Amino acid sequence: METVFSPADRAGAAMEGAEFLESLRRAFARQPVQAMESGFTPLSLTVAISREAGSRGGTIARRVGRKLGWQVYQQEFLEYLAQEPRLSRDLFDVLDDPASAWIQQRLDQLGLGQTQAAHQGGPFELARVILAIGARGDAVIVGRGAGCLLPSSSTLHVRIVAPLEDRITYLSQLERLTRDQAAEQVRTRDEERARFIEEHFHRLPTDIYQYDLLVNSSHLGEDLSAELIARAARAKLDSRGLEAGAPISAVPEPIG
């Protein structure tokens, strides 16, 4: 279902969108394209987080972003970028030719190329946005099939889970719902997310073998879960020969 934004939400997201585009422009101006025999490779690593409803995935993602000094992209902001024609167009104006070609190649490999764009609509634009973020890296992306879209060589694919009863209790407290209401929300959100992944990527989010890391947030807690993910990201950066971008002077606020 397409997210509907209020005028106030759109104004705030537009400002964040402009900042996002400027960060992409700086990244590609600062770092030369890393050429390999196969062509373009992303400038740095992206952490793609899949999560069960109520498993504290969004909160943990924000903690990961703080620990790494990377921006966090949530579902709402990703969908806003995909829905805004001007931002979507500007997004590709700031990318260099090798990065744009890499994105198109990934779309074609996933069956989301230009020949299917007219039929894919929102999912096609959403995929382009996520791939553009992944081309730069230094990002934490929550949901929307990011782990299915981005290559494993430049992505840490994480699944955050928790026991059902813990997830119901957490959502009940967070959103001030009755237990029955929270249980229904957990069920509905899990089903919607699974349907999105299955429909567009022909995968099941419950297939544990597609992830680099499976984290039980009830066992580890929010901070230790985030620390584990951040350490794994740093280790994968080193093992793949990728480099994080220049450190930022202040901890970023999550977008979305």
mmCIF file of C-alpha atoms in Angstrom:
data_model
loop_
_atom_site.group_PDB
_atom_site.id
_atom_site.type_symbol
_atom_site.label_atom_id
_atom_site.label_comp_id
_atom_site.label_asym_id
_atom_site.label_seq_id
_atom_site.Cartn_x
_atom_site.Cartn_y
_atom_site.Cartn_z
ATOM 1 C CA MET A 1 0.000 0.000 0.000
ATOM 2 C CA GLU A 2 1.350 3.422 -0.982
ATOM 3 C CA THR A 3 2.097 5.748 1.912
ATOM 4 C CA VAL A 4 0.009 8.956 1.957
ATOM 5 C CA PHE A 5 1.892 12.032 3.190
ATOM 6 C CA SER A 6 0.359 15.119 4.771
ATOM 7 C CA PRO A 7 1.528 18.575 3.568
ATOM 8 C CA ALA A 8 3.641 18.934 6.717
ATOM 9 C CA ASP A 9 5.182 15.507 6.185
ATOM 10 C CA ARG A 10 5.937 16.389 2.574
ATOM 11 C CA ALA A 11 7.591 19.668 3.541
ATOM 12 C CA GLY A 12 9.838 17.944 6.065
ATOM 13 C CA ALA A 13 10.629 15.071 3.734
ATOM 14 C CA ALA A 14 11.416 17.476 0.886
ATOM 15 C CA MET A 15 14.029 19.199 3.041
ATOM 16 C CA GLU A 16 15.502 15.840 4.044
ATOM 17 C CA GLY A 17 15.395 14.781 0.397
ATOM 18 C CA ALA A 18 17.462 17.798 -0.635
ATOM 19 C CA GLU A 19 19.988 17.012 2.103
ATOM 20 C CA PHE A 20 20.091 13.398 0.954
ATOM 21 C CA LEU A 21 20.803 14.403 -2.654
ATOM 22 C CA GLU A 22 23.559 16.750 -1.520
ATOM 23 C CA SER A 23 25.159 13.953 0.532
ATOM 24 C CA LEU A 24 25.163 11.737 -2.574
ATOM 25 C CA ARG A 25 26.689 14.522 -4.647
ATOM 26 C CA ARG A 26 29.479 15.024 -2.105
ATOM 27 C CA ALA A 27 30.162 11.290 -1.867
ATOM 28 C CA PHE A 28 30.622 10.794 -5.596
ATOM 29 C CA ALA A 29 32.679 13.977 -5.913
ATOM 30 C CA ARG A 30 34.931 12.992 -2.995
ATOM 31 C CA GLN A 31 35.582 9.370 -3.873
ATOM 32 C CA PRO A 32 36.718 8.144 -7.272
ATOM 33 C CA VAL A 33 34.726 5.331 -8.812
ATOM 34 C CA GLN A 34 36.267 2.020 -7.785
ATOM 35 C CA ALA A 35 36.756 0.171 -11.047
ATOM 36 C CA MET A 36 36.979 -3.608 -11.077
ATOM 37 C CA GLU A 37 37.070 -6.061 -13.960
ATOM 38 C CA SER A 38 33.298 -6.401 -13.646
ATOM 39 C CA GLY A 39 32.848 -2.599 -13.642
ATOM 40 C CA PHE A 40 31.456 -0.325 -10.934
ATOM 41 C CA THR A 41 31.396 -1.446 -7.327
ATOM 42 C CA PRO A 42 29.631 0.461 -4.502
ATOM 43 C CA LEU A 43 31.772 3.021 -2.711
ATOM 44 C CA SER A 44 31.138 1.515 0.724
ATOM 45 C CA LEU A 45 28.985 -0.962 2.665
ATOM 46 C CA THR A 46 25.251 -0.798 3.335
ATOM 47 C CA VAL A 47 23.514 -2.508 6.255
ATOM 48 C CA ALA A 48 20.114 -3.852 5.144
ATOM 49 C CA ILE A 49 17.843 -4.702 8.071
ATOM 50 C CA SER A 50 14.834 -6.992 7.804
ATOM 51 C CA ARG A 51 12.777 -7.275 10.974
ATOM 52 C CA GLU A 52 9.794 -8.950 12.542
ATOM 53 C CA ALA A 53 7.090 -6.544 13.691
ATOM 54 C CA GLY A 54 7.706 -5.501 17.274
ATOM 55 C CA SER A 55 11.290 -6.803 17.364
ATOM 56 C CA ARG A 56 12.657 -3.253 17.877
ATOM 57 C CA GLY A 57 14.278 -3.285 14.456
ATOM 58 C CA GLY A 58 13.824 0.441 13.838
ATOM 59 C CA THR A 59 15.287 1.390 17.208
ATOM 60 C CA ILE A 60 18.222 -0.965 16.755
ATOM 61 C CA ALA A 61 18.837 0.436 13.262
ATOM 62 C CA ARG A 62 19.086 3.958 14.701
ATOM 63 C CA ARG A 63 21.611 2.735 17.268
ATOM 64 C CA VAL A 64 23.626 1.061 14.507
ATOM 65 C CA GLY A 65 23.616 4.338 12.579
ATOM 66 C CA ARG A 66 24.955 6.213 15.602
ATOM 67 C CA LYS A 67 27.695 3.648 16.232
ATOM 68 C CA LEU A 68 28.870 3.709 12.616
ATOM 69 C CA GLY A 69 28.174 7.397 11.937
ATOM 70 C CA TRP A 70 25.951 6.392 9.012
ATOM 71 C CA GLN A 71 22.578 7.687 7.942
ATOM 72 C CA VAL A 72 19.501 5.542 8.602
ATOM 73 C CA TYR A 73 16.760 5.286 5.980
ATOM 74 C CA GLN A 74 13.336 4.122 7.094
ATOM 75 C CA GLN A 75 10.408 2.961 4.973
ATOM 76 C CA GLU A 76 8.503 6.271 4.945
ATOM 77 C CA PHE A 77 11.385 8.321 3.552
ATOM 78 C CA LEU A 78 12.258 5.709 0.936
ATOM 79 C CA GLU A 79 8.660 5.697 -0.264
ATOM 80 C CA TYR A 80 8.576 9.495 -0.323
ATOM 81 C CA LEU A 81 11.623 9.616 -2.590
ATOM 82 C CA ALA A 82 10.066 6.994 -4.857
ATOM 83 C CA GLN A 83 6.785 8.933 -5.105
ATOM 84 C CA GLU A 84 8.327 12.340 -5.880
ATOM 85 C CA PRO A 85 9.145 12.587 -9.620
ATOM 86 C CA ARG A 86 11.446 15.593 -9.202
ATOM 87 C CA LEU A 87 13.491 14.019 -6.417
ATOM 88 C CA SER A 88 13.630 10.722 -8.256
ATOM 89 C CA ARG A 89 14.905 12.525 -11.361
ATOM 90 C CA ASP A 90 17.397 14.635 -9.417
ATOM 91 C CA LEU A 91 18.634 11.512 -7.671
ATOM 92 C CA PHE A 92 20.046 10.176 -10.909
ATOM 93 C CA ASP A 93 21.455 13.513 -11.992
ATOM 94 C CA VAL A 94 23.930 13.372 -9.083
ATOM 95 C CA LEU A 95 25.153 9.860 -9.911
ATOM 96 C CA ASP A 96 28.027 9.355 -12.308
ATOM 97 C CA ASP A 97 27.620 7.193 -15.404
ATOM 98 C CA PRO A 98 29.206 4.008 -13.986
ATOM 99 C CA ALA A 99 26.922 4.124 -10.931
ATOM 100 C CA SER A 100 23.837 4.704 -13.076
ATOM 101 C CA ALA A 101 24.809 1.811 -15.345
ATOM 102 C CA TRP A 102 25.334 -0.430 -12.312
ATOM 103 C CA ILE A 103 21.863 0.422 -11.004
ATOM 104 C CA GLN A 104 20.272 -0.365 -14.353
ATOM 105 C CA GLN A 105 22.151 -3.650 -14.529
ATOM 106 C CA ARG A 106 20.887 -4.649 -11.085
ATOM 107 C CA LEU A 107 17.320 -3.733 -12.058
ATOM 108 C CA ASP A 108 17.586 -5.850 -15.200
ATOM 109 C CA GLN A 109 18.979 -8.796 -13.234
ATOM 110 C CA LEU A 110 16.042 -8.587 -10.827
ATOM 111 C CA GLY A 111 13.433 -8.256 -13.560
ATOM 112 C CA LEU A 112 12.775 -4.606 -12.711
ATOM 113 C CA GLY A 113 14.338 -3.076 -15.803
ATOM 114 C CA GLN A 114 12.941 -0.300 -17.971
ATOM 115 C CA THR A 115 10.829 -2.724 -20.021
ATOM 116 C CA GLN A 116 8.852 -3.510 -16.869
ATOM 117 C CA ALA A 117 8.919 -0.044 -15.318
ATOM 118 C CA ALA A 118 5.470 0.885 -16.618
ATOM 119 C CA HIS A 119 3.988 -2.175 -14.977
ATOM 120 C CA GLN A 120 6.001 -1.996 -11.752
ATOM 121 C CA GLY A 121 5.276 1.648 -10.880
ATOM 122 C CA GLY A 122 6.122 2.347 -7.254
ATOM 123 C CA PRO A 123 8.228 -0.789 -6.676
ATOM 124 C CA PHE A 124 10.412 0.097 -9.667
ATOM 125 C CA GLU A 125 11.073 3.620 -8.375
ATOM 126 C CA LEU A 126 11.588 2.324 -4.840
ATOM 127 C CA ALA A 127 14.157 -0.163 -6.115
ATOM 128 C CA ARG A 128 16.026 2.621 -7.943
ATOM 129 C CA VAL A 129 16.142 4.730 -4.781
ATOM 130 C CA ILE A 130 17.478 1.860 -2.657
ATOM 131 C CA LEU A 131 20.097 0.975 -5.264
ATOM 132 C CA ALA A 132 21.212 4.624 -5.443
ATOM 133 C CA ILE A 133 21.721 4.632 -1.680
ATOM 134 C CA GLY A 134 23.560 1.320 -1.955
ATOM 135 C CA ALA A 135 25.824 2.672 -4.705
ATOM 136 C CA ARG A 136 27.182 5.176 -2.202
ATOM 137 C CA GLY A 137 26.982 2.983 0.921
ATOM 138 C CA ASP A 138 27.654 4.233 4.455
ATOM 139 C CA ALA A 139 23.949 3.653 5.092
ATOM 140 C CA VAL A 140 21.534 1.597 7.171
ATOM 141 C CA ILE A 141 18.314 0.746 5.314
ATOM 142 C CA VAL A 142 15.310 -0.652 7.168
ATOM 143 C CA GLY A 143 12.979 -2.927 5.217
ATOM 144 C CA ARG A 144 11.506 -2.541 1.712
ATOM 145 C CA GLY A 145 13.519 -5.464 0.348
ATOM 146 C CA ALA A 146 16.884 -3.689 0.496
ATOM 147 C CA GLY A 147 18.682 -6.939 1.226
ATOM 148 C CA CYS A 148 17.093 -8.538 -1.848
ATOM 149 C CA LEU A 149 18.065 -5.637 -4.103
ATOM 150 C CA LEU A 150 21.640 -4.982 -3.037
ATOM 151 C CA PRO A 151 24.527 -7.380 -3.793
ATOM 152 C CA SER A 152 25.912 -9.416 -0.913
ATOM 153 C CA SER A 153 29.454 -8.239 -1.682
ATOM 154 C CA SER A 154 28.671 -4.696 -0.493
ATOM 155 C CA THR A 155 25.794 -5.382 1.900
ATOM 156 C CA LEU A 156 25.440 -6.748 5.415
ATOM 157 C CA HIS A 157 22.022 -8.414 5.357
ATOM 158 C CA VAL A 158 20.551 -8.642 8.871
ATOM 159 C CA ARG A 159 17.329 -10.147 10.217
ATOM 160 C CA ILE A 160 16.096 -9.020 13.653
ATOM 161 C CA VAL A 161 13.677 -11.352 15.431
ATOM 162 C CA ALA A 162 12.120 -11.808 18.867
ATOM 163 C CA PRO A 163 9.613 -14.207 20.465
ATOM 164 C CA LEU A 164 6.011 -13.431 19.534
ATOM 165 C CA GLU A 165 4.886 -12.632 23.069
ATOM 166 C CA ASP A 166 7.761 -10.187 23.546
ATOM 167 C CA ARG A 167 6.885 -8.445 20.291
ATOM 168 C CA ILE A 168 3.235 -8.117 21.251
ATOM 169 C CA THR A 169 4.158 -6.711 24.659
ATOM 170 C CA TYR A 170 6.605 -4.212 23.167
ATOM 171 C CA LEU A 171 4.158 -2.943 20.545
ATOM 172 C CA SER A 172 1.401 -2.698 23.135
ATOM 173 C CA GLN A 173 3.578 -0.464 25.317
ATOM 174 C CA LEU A 174 5.022 1.556 22.440
ATOM 175 C CA GLU A 175 1.697 2.393 20.791
ATOM 176 C CA ARG A 176 -0.539 2.156 23.868
ATOM 177 C CA LEU A 177 -2.623 -0.691 22.499
ATOM 178 C CA THR A 178 -4.494 -3.466 24.235
ATOM 179 C CA ARG A 179 -2.856 -6.864 24.018
ATOM 180 C CA ASP A 180 -5.380 -8.013 21.417
ATOM 181 C CA GLN A 181 -4.853 -4.873 19.327
ATOM 182 C CA ALA A 182 -1.076 -5.269 19.503
ATOM 183 C CA ALA A 183 -1.302 -8.944 18.562
ATOM 184 C CA GLU A 184 -3.387 -8.046 15.519
ATOM 185 C CA GLN A 185 -0.921 -5.325 14.510
ATOM 186 C CA VAL A 186 2.018 -7.730 14.780
ATOM 187 C CA ARG A 187 0.211 -10.305 12.658
ATOM 188 C CA THR A 188 -0.892 -7.758 10.046
ATOM 189 C CA ARG A 189 2.497 -6.071 9.697
ATOM 190 C CA ASP A 190 4.341 -9.376 9.420
ATOM 191 C CA GLU A 191 1.922 -10.542 6.741
ATOM 192 C CA GLU A 192 2.178 -7.283 4.766
ATOM 193 C CA ARG A 193 5.971 -7.332 4.836
ATOM 194 C CA ALA A 194 6.104 -10.995 3.819
ATOM 195 C CA ARG A 195 3.658 -10.352 0.991
ATOM 196 C CA PHE A 196 5.747 -7.427 -0.291
ATOM 197 C CA ILE A 197 8.942 -9.523 -0.365
ATOM 198 C CA GLU A 198 7.273 -12.551 -1.912
ATOM 199 C CA GLU A 199 5.432 -10.544 -4.566
ATOM 200 C CA HIS A 200 8.373 -8.455 -5.745
ATOM 201 C CA PHE A 201 11.401 -10.658 -5.025
ATOM 202 C CA HIS A 202 9.929 -14.177 -4.869
ATOM 203 C CA ARG A 203 11.526 -14.807 -1.489
ATOM 204 C CA LEU A 204 10.307 -15.371 2.035
ATOM 205 C CA PRO A 205 11.689 -13.134 4.796
ATOM 206 C CA THR A 206 11.646 -16.165 7.099
ATOM 207 C CA ASP A 207 14.304 -17.935 4.983
ATOM 208 C CA ILE A 208 17.241 -17.539 7.351
ATOM 209 C CA TYR A 209 19.889 -18.605 4.837
ATOM 210 C CA GLN A 210 19.713 -15.330 2.908
ATOM 211 C CA TYR A 211 21.014 -13.336 5.888
ATOM 212 C CA ASP A 212 24.555 -12.682 7.076
ATOM 213 C CA LEU A 213 23.370 -12.198 10.628
ATOM 214 C CA LEU A 214 20.293 -13.282 12.584
ATOM 215 C CA VAL A 215 19.801 -11.296 15.806
ATOM 216 C CA ASN A 216 17.369 -12.116 18.629
ATOM 217 C CA SER A 217 16.732 -8.711 20.186
ATOM 218 C CA SER A 218 14.950 -10.168 23.216
ATOM 219 C CA HIS A 219 18.033 -12.172 24.159
ATOM 220 C CA LEU A 220 20.602 -9.469 23.438
ATOM 221 C CA GLY A 221 18.759 -6.202 24.074
ATOM 222 C CA GLU A 222 18.838 -3.118 21.884
ATOM 223 C CA ASP A 223 22.368 -1.860 22.495
ATOM 224 C CA LEU A 224 24.141 -5.214 22.311
ATOM 225 C CA SER A 225 22.192 -6.099 19.166
ATOM 226 C CA ALA A 226 23.283 -2.808 17.601
ATOM 227 C CA GLU A 227 26.886 -3.296 18.705
ATOM 228 C CA LEU A 228 26.961 -6.784 17.183
ATOM 229 C CA ILE A 229 25.623 -5.476 13.859
ATOM 230 C CA ALA A 230 28.035 -2.519 13.838
ATOM 231 C CA ARG A 231 31.021 -4.779 14.517
ATOM 232 C CA ALA A 232 29.940 -7.170 11.775
ATOM 233 C CA ALA A 233 29.633 -4.217 9.376
ATOM 234 C CA ARG A 234 33.149 -3.007 10.186
ATOM 235 C CA ALA A 235 34.514 -6.533 9.768
ATOM 236 C CA LYS A 236 32.800 -6.968 6.408
ATOM 237 C CA LEU A 237 34.105 -3.593 5.257
ATOM 238 C CA ASP A 238 37.634 -4.769 6.022
ATOM 239 C CA SER A 239 37.193 -8.208 4.463
ATOM 240 C CA ARG A 240 35.769 -6.816 1.220
ATOM 241 C CA GLY A 241 38.367 -4.095 0.872
ATOM 242 C CA LEU A 242 35.721 -1.359 1.034
ATOM 243 C CA GLU A 243 36.202 1.907 2.882
ATOM 244 C CA ALA A 244 33.753 3.948 4.888
ATOM 245 C CA GLY A 245 33.364 7.552 3.813
ATOM 246 C CA ALA A 246 34.844 10.480 5.666
ATOM 247 C CA PRO A 247 33.665 10.585 9.306
ATOM 248 C CA ILE A 248 30.884 13.017 10.018
ATOM 249 C CA SER A 249 31.231 15.564 12.772
ATOM 250 C CA ALA A 250 27.873 14.907 14.382
ATOM 251 C CA VAL A 251 25.719 11.854 14.873
ATOM 252 C CA PRO A 252 23.088 11.872 12.107
ATOM 253 C CA GLU A 253 19.410 11.898 12.823
ATOM 254 C CA PRO A 254 17.593 9.039 11.103
ATOM 255 C CA ILE A 255 15.688 9.943 7.960
ATOM 256 C CA GLY A 256 12.146 8.602 7.807
#
